[in-house]
Amino acid sequence: MKQQLEVKVPFVDLKAQYHSLQAEIRDAVLDVLETTQFVGGIWVERFEKEFAAYVGVAHAVGVSSGTSALELALKAAGLGAGDDVIVPANSFFATAEAVSNVGARPIFADVDPLTSHLNVSSAELVVTARTRAIIPVHLYGWSVDMKPIEEFAKKHELFIIEDAAQAHGIGRAANKVGSSGRLTCFSFYPGKNLGAAGDAGAVTTADYALAEKIRRLRDHGSPAKYRHTLIGTNARLDSMQAAVLSVKLPYLDSWNAKRYRHAEMYTDGLRGSAVLTPILPPSGEHNFHLFVVRIAQRDRLREHLIRNGIECGVHYPVPLHLTEAYQALAASQPGSLPVAERLASEILSLPMFPELTAAQIEYTIGTIYDFCRSHGLSLKSAISV
Ligand SMILES: Cc1ncc(COP(=O)(O)O)c(C=O)c1O
C-alpha cells in the first residue's frame, strides 16, 4: 500500500486563517442567513463601498469571480468579435480565456525574465491594426510598472484592462492597483491574499458609465426587474461571499506585511544556494501572493521537497500560447515566446501564506540546501537571468 506522506509545510493553509477569524466570519454568515438577502442587497453594497475606499477608487462592482470580472470588463469596453487583445504568455489561463469568451482573440506576448510581467518590446512585435486592448497582469502580487504599458497603449490606441487577480493591496508610488481609474479586475478565490469562502471577484474603475454597464451586465443587462437593456449574464457577487470579504478586508494589510517578511526570510536564507530568488521590490509594491524561485533542476527539486513533506506549486507549467486549448492559434509554436517557455520549466512556487511559521520557512530552506548538496549544486550553479 502506498504510504501517505505527512505534510509538514502546506503550500497554503486556509484553515489557519479561518480559525483566527472564526467568530467574526460565523457572525457575518449568520447575519446573511437571518436577513435572507442572499443575492445583492446590503452585504454586497457594503463590501463594494469598503473595497472601493480601500483601493482608493470611485467604483468597485462585485461579481461572481475573477474570470467574470475580466469578461465583463472586456464586454463593457466594447471588445468582441474581430478584436485582438494582447495577453502575457505567463498567466493563469483565465486571462486569455476571458478574451476568447467575449468573442475576441488573445494574442500572446512574451514576459520579462526578471519581473515575469508582460514585455512591451514583445508586444510591439505582435500588435496589428486589429489589436484593440492589452491586459497587463500583476503577476505573483507584484504591481506592474504601468508607464511603458501606458505609452504603448497610447501609441497604438489600445484599451488597458488590468488583471489584478493576485494584486490586492499593493501598488506603485502609493497608488494601489485598481486606483488608476481604468478597468481593473480582482479575484477573491479562497487562496488569494483577500479570499472569500468560495468564488468571488470585483471590477474597479473611476468611470461611472463603465461601472454602471458592468452592474447591468452582471445582472442579465437589467436596470430594473424584467427590464433588459443589454444582453448580460448572471455573474453577481454572492451575499455570503461579500459578508466574508467585509470581515477579512481590514486584515489584508497585516497579512500582506507578513507575506513580505516571509519573502525576506526566504531571500536571506537562500542567498548562497543554487536557486535564484525573486527580486524584493519595496514592500508596498509586492504582496507576495506567490514566492517564485528558479532552478534548472526544478522537477527534481520539487520531488525532493514533496518527499520531505513540503508542498509547492508551479505558476504556470505551460505558457498560455502552448496550452492545448490554443493550439489552433497561428502563434502557438514552441520557441515563439522563449522567455515564458524557459520560465515554465524553471519556476517553483514555495509555500506562502501569512500564518507560515519561521520554523516552516527554515525547514524549507534547509531542505533546499540538502537537495543542492546531494546534487553537487552551489551558488555557481544558479541559473543566470
Ligand atoms: C492572474 C489571474 N487571472 C484571473 C484569475 C481568475 O480568477 P477566478 O479564479 O476568481 O475566476 C486568476 C485566478 O486564479 C488569476 O490568478
Short mmCIF file of N, CA, C and O in Angstrom, two decimals, residues 17 122 211 312 343:
data_model
loop_
_atom_site.label_atom_id
_atom_site.label_comp_id
_atom_site.label_asym_id
_atom_site.label_seq_id
_atom_site.Cartn_x
_atom_site.Cartn_y
_atom_site.Cartn_z
N GLN A 17 -6.20 30.64 8.74
CA GLN A 17 -6.81 31.98 8.66
C GLN A 17 -8.27 31.93 9.12
O GLN A 17 -8.72 32.82 9.84
N SER A 122 8.09 42.82 -26.72
CA SER A 122 7.46 41.65 -27.36
C SER A 122 6.06 42.01 -27.86
O SER A 122 5.65 41.57 -28.94
N ALA A 211 -18.82 51.54 -14.85
CA ALA A 211 -19.25 50.81 -13.63
C ALA A 211 -20.73 50.43 -13.75
O ALA A 211 -21.12 49.29 -13.45
N CYS A 312 4.62 22.39 -2.88
CA CYS A 312 4.97 23.57 -3.68
C CYS A 312 4.17 23.53 -4.98
O CYS A 312 3.46 22.57 -5.25
N LEU A 343 10.88 30.04 -18.51
CA LEU A 343 10.41 30.19 -17.12
C LEU A 343 9.54 29.00 -16.73
O LEU A 343 9.64 28.48 -15.61
#
